Amino acid sequence: MVDSESQNDFANDGDNDSYFVSTQFESKQEEIMEKELQKLQTGQTVSQLLRFRSGISGLTSVTPKPVKVSRPGLRKTGSRKSKKNQSMSAMVKERFKTDKYAYFSGDQRKIDEFLRRLEGSEDIENMAMSTSGKDGSCLFTRDEWICIVQSIKLRFPELSTTKKKSLSAITRQINKQEKENEDENSIWSQARSLPSLELTDEDLKWLYDLDDEQMANRTITSSMTEVDGNDDHSPFVMTLSQTTPSQLSHIKESDSLYSQETNVQTTEPADHQSGHMQRCHSQTAEGKTQSKILEIEIVSDSEEEIESLIRNTEPDSSEDVYGANEVSSHQVPAVDALASFQSFPFAADMIPRNNVRDKEHESLHISSSIRSSPAQSLTQSQVPSSIDSIIEPPCESPRKMSPIRDTQPEPVITSPFKTPTKKSKELLSKYSSPVKNSIHNNMGSPVAMMVPRSSESAKHVEEIIVSSDEESVYSTAKSVFPSAQIVISEVEDEDEEFYEIVSSIPEKHKPTAAAKKRKLLQTSRYEVVSNFNINDYDDDQRGFKLRKLETKPIIIDSDNEIADSEEDEKNLSIIEITREVEAEESEHDTEYLINLGKQVEGNSKMNTSVLQVPSSPSSITFGRTDILKELEAFSNSDLDTDRTINSNTSKNSNAIKSGTNQTIDFTLLSTKELQERFKKWELKPVQGRQRMVSVLSEVSKLFTNSFNDPVPETRQGFEGTVYGSLNRLVGSNQYWHEKIISFEPLRVSELRDWICTKGYELEEDFLMRYCDDNGYCCTRQP
Amino acid sequence: MPRRPSTGTQSDTPALHVVPSFYGVYLLQSEPKPSSFYIGSTPDPPRRLRQHNGDLKAGGAYRTKRAGFRPWRMLLVVYDFPSKVSALQFEHSFQHCHETRHIKQEERISKNKLSGRTLHHKVANVALLLRSSYFRHLPLKVLVFEEAVYNSFMNNKFVTCSHVDLLNTNFNEYFSVMEKDLDSTVDSWKTRHTNENEIWSMAKEAVILGSPRCALCLEPIEQVPETSSPISKRSDLQRYLQSESLPLVTMCYNPQCRDVFHLSCLGHRFTNSDGFQSLIPATVNRCCSCNAKLEWRTLAKIATKLRYYVLKDSLQLPSQVLENDDNYESQNVNDS
């Protein structure tokens, strides 16, 4: 039973199982069917979508119109592949000759794409232009050139044969350059490289100036005068001559140079000479010998610099001569000539290099003499050693001539020079105090310093110092008039010889953006013992700002102010003047401060110098200190603070007004606002902001003086107040009143002059309008 | 009779301002070509019209000389200008209506040089000028000699509505020199002059011969200046007038009143003291004493003429031709 049961069970189970399985199968089948259906559906949708995609992707993929494919295809390939474009099919031309727009008819995509292509080409052109504008080092990259060429073709499909020729020439050139690019000798590599080291006239002048300065304390040797004679062609000479403040260092430097040269010679003497010759050659046929020069560069890049410099400045012929000279010089040691150039052998060294063309014989003579001149160098040159080992930094060289220097002899770079960011100038300023630089950079050789590409040295020098001479100075002494005691930036000196500006000079390393012009702002603070109600004032033209710093705000009641109350200690105004200075100017400024410090130091023998302007005006003898002068005039003239400072004391003192007045300070308004004010009051427009301000302020005197109404905003209100006060003014005078009421024609100039005596400087135009509107007969007759 | 050279306008000749008895700006129309107009100014319209029409050989009438345009008719005269300069200013503005500063840009009806060539335009421009900020302060009047012009004023085609002191009359009637019109009661050129002569003799009598006081400030009036050195420069004269206290004196020309005033006293009296209005009093005011109607222009004319009369001899001023004052001068000579 059990079995049967079990069998039954089994049968039952089997039945159940088969049933179960069948249902399973069914469901499975259903699932499969469903899946297949889904697959089919998705496939359909995908195919549908694919059609869409193909429609978007463009003409190339799926275009069910075979006839059309060929025609736009032709056109397209013609326009896209520039090379095939040269032979634009005559068939296409014929096809579309009658109706050019037939191609586009009924197909928006074509039009869009055509437009897109046009825009794209224009964009590429623009881009090329902008990039070329950004850095002058490289004209166009290869890709840009290609793009340009393409765009040219695209826009002018029908080019003349000559243009086609020129285009093909360009492409050929590009290809050629591309090939040459690979070995780094092409135009492109050169163009991408930094600009040449040629010094401009300005730089040379700068150099000369400094040189003169240097030479002032020094006995000018005959050789030096010769150097001076070599004006434009001798930038190198000048740089080197700078580096000769002392005989000692100078000899050493020359030694170093020699060591370098001899280094080259000893290591690769043959290459060196051949390099010279080949380099001359390389100007005509480009850069096959570059690799050899590169080798030399490895040995000493300063040497390379010299060569490149000379190569830039000198024509080929002289180069040949030079090479010959050099060769000969090495061969002929003319010791006799040593004496003549002993005093300044270095400059003499440089003369022949630049003057070769003119004085071939002389140069030969000189160079030979120099080559052999210092016995030390000759001996040292025999020893092949590294440059650094030879060079001893000339620490003891006198530094009096460089206007600003460090207090510590340790190599802390606090160059107060505002380094101009131009490449050439940077170079110059870098070597303005060459000795110091040589110390800090441990570069010893001035020749090495000439290298602007040596980035580590350049970085050191590229400091831009925004000097903010921010001195908080308190003066205790009082002058006769208590109004103003101007204390200028104090100058301390820690060293006996060297002066330093104590002010916190923020140092900024500026490694990039060399071409960008920098605004240098100099801020000075003056403490004036008086009450000044100073409005913030910007003078854009002259580039300085005037701010009154927040102190204890003392509002002067102009009516109740007692003259003596100014002596109150509390009445301190700190005026901060921020000045925009030019790069060179700022240098002068610091120089001036140094001088100031020197002067004061000389006068008072004090470490801290306090300059009082009113009591010791002689201290200010510097022509360019406008601010100081203004403040001086200001302080002298402003005996009573209630008085508004007249414009004759200073042009800018309009902003400085004492007392509370309702006058609008028109100087604070922008030019546009001034114009609006003119329009509002229907004043006759005048030229120039200054004049506008004066006109407005004079006119506004008429209503602010009379009553305390707010400033009229309409023409009617304006006329009401101004005419009212003018009428009262004129009516109070019998002479003018009778003139008017008896209808006598007035002469506007006379009326103006008379009104002027009453304190109102009005324009004739305005008075004319006043007369007209009031029925007073007036003429402009002189 | 030649047109007088305009004296007193030179910058350096000392000239005392005297309010002219008549100065007018007139509008002519060509009779054969009615679209042609001419604008001029004169102290003597009848004489000037004869010059234009060629009846008087002397005198410039260049523009109206062209053949085919004569005779010219005078359509209107704007007159009673208080000075020659103001008359010339009006003339110029009238001639250049499209660009004068006395007509505001937005009000202009003559937009350019060639527009505004109809009678209506001319009339409207006169109306515009008369109400301009400048000329409305002047005591101007208008004489209209043609019905059409009068109608144009009345019709006010360009809506330049303004109060114009109009007098519609006939040119020949107004400027009639016929003796028979002398006793006509109508205001005319002749009656005008006789009135002014009467007033002038009255003023001389009251101010110079008497020793009056200003009825307002009660200050005695001394019209006899200390004899001073002759003045030959304008600037000297100005300085003299400024330094010497020689107030202008006028008189109520009501024969029953004849009170004497300082002109400036009256001026202050007749105007608002706050100064917000023009210092020039209204055209017609009431006498402070007798309440008679007084034209300010006449008062100013009396004052300036008295000053001239007193000063010209003591300062030995160069003889100054007062426009259209021959009658006065001769009369004065006769009187004295």
Short mmCIF file of N, CA and C in Angstrom, two decimals, chain A residues 120-241:
data_model
loop_
_atom_site.label_atom_id
_atom_site.label_comp_id
_atom_site.label_asym_id
_atom_site.label_seq_id
_atom_site.Cartn_x
_atom_site.Cartn_y
_atom_site.Cartn_z
N GLY A 120 33.07 78.04 -40.12
CA GLY A 120 34.24 77.35 -39.56
C GLY A 120 35.51 77.92 -40.14
N SER A 121 35.50 78.14 -41.41
CA SER A 121 36.71 78.66 -42.02
C SER A 121 37.02 80.04 -41.49
N GLU A 122 36.00 80.82 -41.32
CA GLU A 122 36.24 82.15 -40.78
C GLU A 122 36.78 82.08 -39.37
N ASP A 123 36.20 81.14 -38.62
CA ASP A 123 36.68 81.00 -37.25
C ASP A 123 38.15 80.63 -37.22
N ILE A 124 38.48 79.74 -38.10
CA ILE A 124 39.88 79.31 -38.13
C ILE A 124 40.77 80.49 -38.44
N GLU A 125 40.30 81.28 -39.36
CA GLU A 125 41.12 82.46 -39.71
C GLU A 125 41.28 83.38 -38.51
N ASN A 126 40.15 83.60 -37.87
CA ASN A 126 40.22 84.48 -36.71
C ASN A 126 41.16 83.93 -35.67
N MET A 127 41.00 82.64 -35.49
CA MET A 127 41.83 82.02 -34.48
C MET A 127 43.30 82.19 -34.82
N ALA A 128 43.57 81.97 -36.08
CA ALA A 128 44.95 82.11 -36.50
C ALA A 128 45.44 83.52 -36.25
N MET A 129 44.60 84.47 -36.54
CA MET A 129 45.00 85.84 -36.33
C MET A 129 45.26 86.11 -34.87
N SER A 130 44.35 85.64 -34.05
CA SER A 130 44.49 85.94 -32.63
C SER A 130 45.73 85.28 -32.06
N THR A 131 45.93 84.06 -32.46
CA THR A 131 47.09 83.38 -31.90
C THR A 131 48.37 84.05 -32.36
N SER A 132 48.34 84.46 -33.60
CA SER A 132 49.54 85.13 -34.08
C SER A 132 49.74 86.44 -33.35
N GLY A 133 48.60 87.06 -32.98
CA GLY A 133 48.74 88.32 -32.25
C GLY A 133 49.24 88.11 -30.84
N LYS A 134 48.93 86.94 -30.31
CA LYS A 134 49.25 86.74 -28.89
C LYS A 134 50.75 86.68 -28.65
N ASP A 135 51.36 85.78 -29.32
CA ASP A 135 52.80 85.77 -29.14
C ASP A 135 53.47 86.00 -30.49
N GLY A 136 54.30 86.97 -30.46
CA GLY A 136 54.91 87.36 -31.71
C GLY A 136 55.99 86.41 -32.14
N SER A 137 56.26 85.44 -31.31
CA SER A 137 57.39 84.58 -31.61
C SER A 137 57.10 83.72 -32.82
N CYS A 138 55.87 83.24 -32.95
CA CYS A 138 55.59 82.35 -34.06
C CYS A 138 54.45 82.88 -34.88
N LEU A 139 54.63 82.90 -36.13
CA LEU A 139 53.67 83.54 -37.01
C LEU A 139 52.41 82.67 -37.11
N PHE A 140 52.56 81.54 -37.74
CA PHE A 140 51.46 80.60 -37.83
C PHE A 140 52.03 79.19 -37.67
N THR A 141 51.26 78.39 -37.02
CA THR A 141 51.70 77.00 -37.00
C THR A 141 51.33 76.37 -38.33
N ARG A 142 51.80 75.20 -38.49
CA ARG A 142 51.58 74.54 -39.76
C ARG A 142 50.10 74.32 -39.99
N ASP A 143 49.43 73.86 -38.94
CA ASP A 143 48.01 73.59 -39.07
C ASP A 143 47.25 74.86 -39.45
N GLU A 144 47.66 75.91 -38.82
CA GLU A 144 46.99 77.17 -39.12
C GLU A 144 47.18 77.55 -40.57
N TRP A 145 48.40 77.37 -41.01
CA TRP A 145 48.67 77.68 -42.41
C TRP A 145 47.76 76.88 -43.32
N ILE A 146 47.67 75.62 -43.00
CA ILE A 146 46.85 74.77 -43.85
C ILE A 146 45.42 75.24 -43.82
N CYS A 147 44.97 75.53 -42.62
CA CYS A 147 43.60 76.00 -42.49
C CYS A 147 43.39 77.27 -43.31
N ILE A 148 44.35 78.14 -43.23
CA ILE A 148 44.22 79.39 -43.96
C ILE A 148 44.14 79.12 -45.45
N VAL A 149 45.04 78.26 -45.87
CA VAL A 149 45.06 77.93 -47.29
C VAL A 149 43.73 77.34 -47.71
N GLN A 150 43.25 76.46 -46.86
CA GLN A 150 41.97 75.84 -47.16
C GLN A 150 40.87 76.87 -47.23
N SER A 151 40.88 77.71 -46.27
CA SER A 151 39.80 78.69 -46.23
C SER A 151 39.86 79.61 -47.44
N ILE A 152 41.06 79.92 -47.83
CA ILE A 152 41.20 80.76 -49.01
C ILE A 152 40.56 80.05 -50.20
N LYS A 153 40.85 78.81 -50.30
CA LYS A 153 40.32 78.08 -51.44
C LYS A 153 38.81 77.97 -51.33
N LEU A 154 38.39 77.77 -50.11
CA LEU A 154 36.97 77.58 -49.93
C LEU A 154 36.21 78.84 -50.31
N ARG A 155 36.78 79.91 -50.00
CA ARG A 155 36.05 81.15 -50.22
C ARG A 155 36.25 81.66 -51.64
N PHE A 156 37.34 81.35 -52.20
CA PHE A 156 37.56 81.77 -53.59
C PHE A 156 37.85 80.53 -54.41
N PRO A 157 36.80 79.81 -54.75
CA PRO A 157 37.06 78.56 -55.46
C PRO A 157 37.65 78.80 -56.85
N GLU A 158 37.33 79.93 -57.38
CA GLU A 158 37.86 80.19 -58.71
C GLU A 158 39.04 81.15 -58.58
N LEU A 159 40.18 80.57 -58.48
CA LEU A 159 41.37 81.39 -58.30
C LEU A 159 42.06 81.55 -59.64
N SER A 160 42.75 82.63 -59.73
CA SER A 160 43.53 82.83 -60.94
C SER A 160 44.75 81.90 -60.90
N THR A 161 45.32 81.72 -62.02
CA THR A 161 46.43 80.77 -62.10
C THR A 161 47.60 81.22 -61.25
N THR A 162 47.82 82.51 -61.23
CA THR A 162 48.94 83.00 -60.44
C THR A 162 48.71 82.73 -58.97
N LYS A 163 47.47 82.91 -58.57
CA LYS A 163 47.18 82.68 -57.16
C LYS A 163 47.33 81.21 -56.83
N LYS A 164 46.86 80.41 -57.75
CA LYS A 164 47.01 78.98 -57.53
C LYS A 164 48.49 78.62 -57.39
N LYS A 165 49.24 79.26 -58.24
CA LYS A 165 50.67 78.99 -58.19
C LYS A 165 51.24 79.37 -56.83
N SER A 166 50.86 80.55 -56.41
CA SER A 166 51.40 81.01 -55.12
C SER A 166 50.93 80.11 -53.99
N LEU A 167 49.69 79.66 -54.11
CA LEU A 167 49.18 78.75 -53.10
C LEU A 167 49.97 77.46 -53.06
N SER A 168 50.19 76.93 -54.25
CA SER A 168 50.94 75.68 -54.29
C SER A 168 52.36 75.90 -53.77
N ALA A 169 52.87 77.09 -54.07
CA ALA A 169 54.19 77.40 -53.55
C ALA A 169 54.19 77.41 -52.02
N ILE A 170 53.13 77.97 -51.51
CA ILE A 170 53.03 78.01 -50.05
C ILE A 170 52.96 76.60 -49.49
N THR A 171 52.13 75.78 -50.10
CA THR A 171 52.02 74.41 -49.61
C THR A 171 53.35 73.69 -49.72
N ARG A 172 54.00 73.93 -50.81
CA ARG A 172 55.29 73.29 -50.97
C ARG A 172 56.23 73.73 -49.84
N GLN A 173 56.17 75.02 -49.60
CA GLN A 173 57.02 75.57 -48.55
C GLN A 173 56.70 74.93 -47.21
N ILE A 174 55.40 74.80 -47.01
CA ILE A 174 54.98 74.22 -45.74
C ILE A 174 55.52 72.80 -45.61
N ASN A 175 55.36 72.06 -46.67
CA ASN A 175 55.86 70.69 -46.63
C ASN A 175 57.34 70.65 -46.36
N LYS A 176 57.99 71.57 -47.02
CA LYS A 176 59.44 71.63 -46.86
C LYS A 176 59.79 71.94 -45.40
N GLN A 177 59.06 72.91 -44.88
CA GLN A 177 59.33 73.30 -43.50
C GLN A 177 59.02 72.15 -42.56
N GLU A 178 58.00 71.45 -42.93
CA GLU A 178 57.62 70.33 -42.09
C GLU A 178 58.76 69.32 -42.02
N LYS A 179 59.31 69.12 -43.17
CA LYS A 179 60.43 68.17 -43.20
C LYS A 179 61.58 68.70 -42.34
N GLU A 180 61.85 69.95 -42.56
CA GLU A 180 62.98 70.54 -41.85
C GLU A 180 62.72 70.64 -40.36
N ASN A 181 61.48 70.68 -40.07
CA ASN A 181 61.08 70.81 -38.67
C ASN A 181 61.63 69.68 -37.84
N GLU A 182 61.71 68.57 -38.48
CA GLU A 182 62.09 67.39 -37.74
C GLU A 182 63.50 67.51 -37.17
N ASP A 183 64.37 68.15 -37.90
CA ASP A 183 65.71 68.29 -37.34
C ASP A 183 65.95 69.68 -36.74
N GLU A 184 64.86 70.34 -36.35
CA GLU A 184 64.92 71.53 -35.48
C GLU A 184 65.70 72.70 -36.10
N ASN A 185 65.94 72.65 -37.36
CA ASN A 185 66.74 73.74 -37.94
C ASN A 185 65.91 74.66 -38.81
N SER A 186 64.65 74.40 -38.88
CA SER A 186 63.85 75.11 -39.86
C SER A 186 63.53 76.53 -39.40
N ILE A 187 62.87 77.20 -40.25
CA ILE A 187 62.37 78.54 -39.92
C ILE A 187 61.49 78.47 -38.70
N TRP A 188 60.70 77.40 -38.66
CA TRP A 188 59.71 77.32 -37.60
C TRP A 188 60.37 77.25 -36.23
N SER A 189 61.34 76.45 -36.15
CA SER A 189 62.00 76.35 -34.85
C SER A 189 62.62 77.69 -34.47
N GLN A 190 63.15 78.31 -35.47
CA GLN A 190 63.75 79.62 -35.17
C GLN A 190 62.69 80.64 -34.78
N ALA A 191 61.59 80.56 -35.51
CA ALA A 191 60.54 81.53 -35.24
C ALA A 191 59.94 81.31 -33.87
N ARG A 192 59.88 80.05 -33.49
CA ARG A 192 59.29 79.78 -32.18
C ARG A 192 60.23 80.15 -31.04
N SER A 193 61.46 80.18 -31.37
CA SER A 193 62.42 80.49 -30.32
C SER A 193 62.29 81.94 -29.89
N LEU A 194 62.94 82.26 -28.85
CA LEU A 194 62.85 83.62 -28.32
C LEU A 194 63.44 84.60 -29.31
N PRO A 195 62.98 85.83 -29.23
CA PRO A 195 63.51 86.84 -30.14
C PRO A 195 65.00 87.06 -29.90
N SER A 196 65.58 87.62 -30.88
CA SER A 196 67.02 87.77 -30.84
C SER A 196 67.44 88.77 -29.77
N LEU A 197 68.68 88.71 -29.50
CA LEU A 197 69.20 89.50 -28.39
C LEU A 197 69.57 90.91 -28.81
N GLU A 198 69.14 91.32 -29.95
CA GLU A 198 69.54 92.64 -30.41
C GLU A 198 69.04 93.70 -29.45
N LEU A 199 69.91 94.57 -29.13
CA LEU A 199 69.53 95.63 -28.22
C LEU A 199 69.07 96.83 -29.03
N THR A 200 68.02 97.42 -28.57
CA THR A 200 67.52 98.58 -29.29
C THR A 200 68.34 99.81 -28.93
N ASP A 201 68.08 100.85 -29.67
CA ASP A 201 68.81 102.10 -29.40
C ASP A 201 68.54 102.60 -28.00
N GLU A 202 67.31 102.42 -27.60
CA GLU A 202 66.92 102.92 -26.29
C GLU A 202 67.73 102.20 -25.22
N ASP A 203 67.79 100.92 -25.39
CA ASP A 203 68.53 100.15 -24.42
C ASP A 203 69.98 100.58 -24.39
N LEU A 204 70.47 100.80 -25.57
CA LEU A 204 71.87 101.22 -25.65
C LEU A 204 72.07 102.54 -24.94
N LYS A 205 71.11 103.39 -25.14
CA LYS A 205 71.20 104.70 -24.51
C LYS A 205 71.22 104.53 -23.00
N TRP A 206 70.34 103.68 -22.60
CA TRP A 206 70.26 103.40 -21.18
C TRP A 206 71.61 102.91 -20.69
N LEU A 207 72.11 102.03 -21.44
CA LEU A 207 73.40 101.48 -21.07
C LEU A 207 74.45 102.57 -21.01
N TYR A 208 74.42 103.39 -22.00
CA TYR A 208 75.42 104.45 -22.03
C TYR A 208 75.30 105.36 -20.84
N ASP A 209 74.05 105.66 -20.52
CA ASP A 209 73.86 106.55 -19.38
C ASP A 209 74.51 105.97 -18.14
N LEU A 210 74.18 104.76 -17.92
CA LEU A 210 74.72 104.13 -16.73
C LEU A 210 76.23 104.05 -16.83
N ASP A 211 76.63 103.87 -18.01
CA ASP A 211 78.05 103.76 -18.20
C ASP A 211 78.74 105.08 -17.86
N ASP A 212 78.16 106.13 -18.30
CA ASP A 212 78.72 107.44 -18.00
C ASP A 212 78.77 107.65 -16.50
N GLU A 213 77.69 107.27 -15.92
CA GLU A 213 77.62 107.41 -14.49
C GLU A 213 78.78 106.66 -13.83
N GLN A 214 78.94 105.49 -14.34
CA GLN A 214 80.00 104.68 -13.78
C GLN A 214 81.36 105.29 -14.05
N MET A 215 81.45 105.79 -15.21
CA MET A 215 82.76 106.29 -15.59
C MET A 215 83.09 107.61 -14.93
N ALA A 216 82.09 108.21 -14.35
CA ALA A 216 82.32 109.53 -13.77
C ALA A 216 83.40 109.47 -12.68
N ASN A 217 83.35 108.46 -11.89
CA ASN A 217 84.32 108.35 -10.81
C ASN A 217 85.62 107.69 -11.26
N ARG A 218 85.60 107.25 -12.43
CA ARG A 218 86.69 106.44 -12.92
C ARG A 218 87.47 107.21 -13.96
N THR A 219 88.67 106.88 -14.06
CA THR A 219 89.45 107.53 -15.11
C THR A 219 89.11 106.87 -16.44
N ILE A 220 88.72 107.69 -17.31
CA ILE A 220 88.28 107.15 -18.59
C ILE A 220 89.51 106.91 -19.45
N THR A 221 89.66 105.71 -19.73
CA THR A 221 90.85 105.37 -20.52
C THR A 221 90.58 105.60 -22.00
N SER A 222 91.65 105.60 -22.67
CA SER A 222 91.54 105.85 -24.10
C SER A 222 90.75 104.74 -24.78
N SER A 223 90.97 103.58 -24.29
CA SER A 223 90.25 102.47 -24.88
C SER A 223 88.74 102.63 -24.65
N MET A 224 88.44 103.20 -23.52
CA MET A 224 87.03 103.36 -23.22
C MET A 224 86.37 104.32 -24.19
N THR A 225 87.07 105.39 -24.47
CA THR A 225 86.49 106.34 -25.43
C THR A 225 86.28 105.67 -26.77
N GLU A 226 87.17 104.82 -27.06
CA GLU A 226 86.98 104.09 -28.30
C GLU A 226 85.71 103.27 -28.26
N VAL A 227 85.51 102.72 -27.12
CA VAL A 227 84.30 101.93 -26.95
C VAL A 227 83.08 102.80 -27.15
N ASP A 228 83.15 103.99 -26.60
CA ASP A 228 82.01 104.88 -26.74
C ASP A 228 81.74 105.20 -28.20
N GLY A 229 82.82 105.21 -28.92
CA GLY A 229 82.64 105.51 -30.34
C GLY A 229 81.85 104.44 -31.07
N ASN A 230 81.90 103.27 -30.58
CA ASN A 230 81.21 102.20 -31.30
C ASN A 230 79.76 102.15 -30.89
N ASP A 231 79.04 103.01 -31.44
CA ASP A 231 77.70 103.18 -30.88
C ASP A 231 76.80 101.98 -31.11
N ASP A 232 76.18 101.97 -32.22
CA ASP A 232 75.07 101.03 -32.36
C ASP A 232 75.54 99.58 -32.48
N HIS A 233 76.71 99.42 -32.93
CA HIS A 233 77.12 98.06 -33.20
C HIS A 233 77.72 97.36 -32.00
N SER A 234 77.73 98.04 -30.91
CA SER A 234 78.46 97.46 -29.80
C SER A 234 77.64 97.34 -28.55
N PRO A 235 76.51 96.72 -28.64
CA PRO A 235 75.77 96.52 -27.40
C PRO A 235 76.52 95.61 -26.45
N PHE A 236 77.18 94.70 -27.03
CA PHE A 236 77.90 93.73 -26.23
C PHE A 236 79.03 94.37 -25.48
N VAL A 237 79.67 95.25 -26.16
CA VAL A 237 80.78 95.95 -25.54
C VAL A 237 80.30 96.70 -24.33
N MET A 238 79.20 97.35 -24.48
CA MET A 238 78.74 98.17 -23.40
C MET A 238 78.38 97.33 -22.19
N THR A 239 77.77 96.28 -22.43
CA THR A 239 77.40 95.42 -21.32
C THR A 239 78.64 94.96 -20.57
N LEU A 240 79.60 94.65 -21.31
CA LEU A 240 80.80 94.17 -20.67
C LEU A 240 81.51 95.29 -19.94
N SER A 241 81.51 96.43 -20.53
CA SER A 241 82.20 97.54 -19.90
C SER A 241 81.54 97.91 -18.58
#
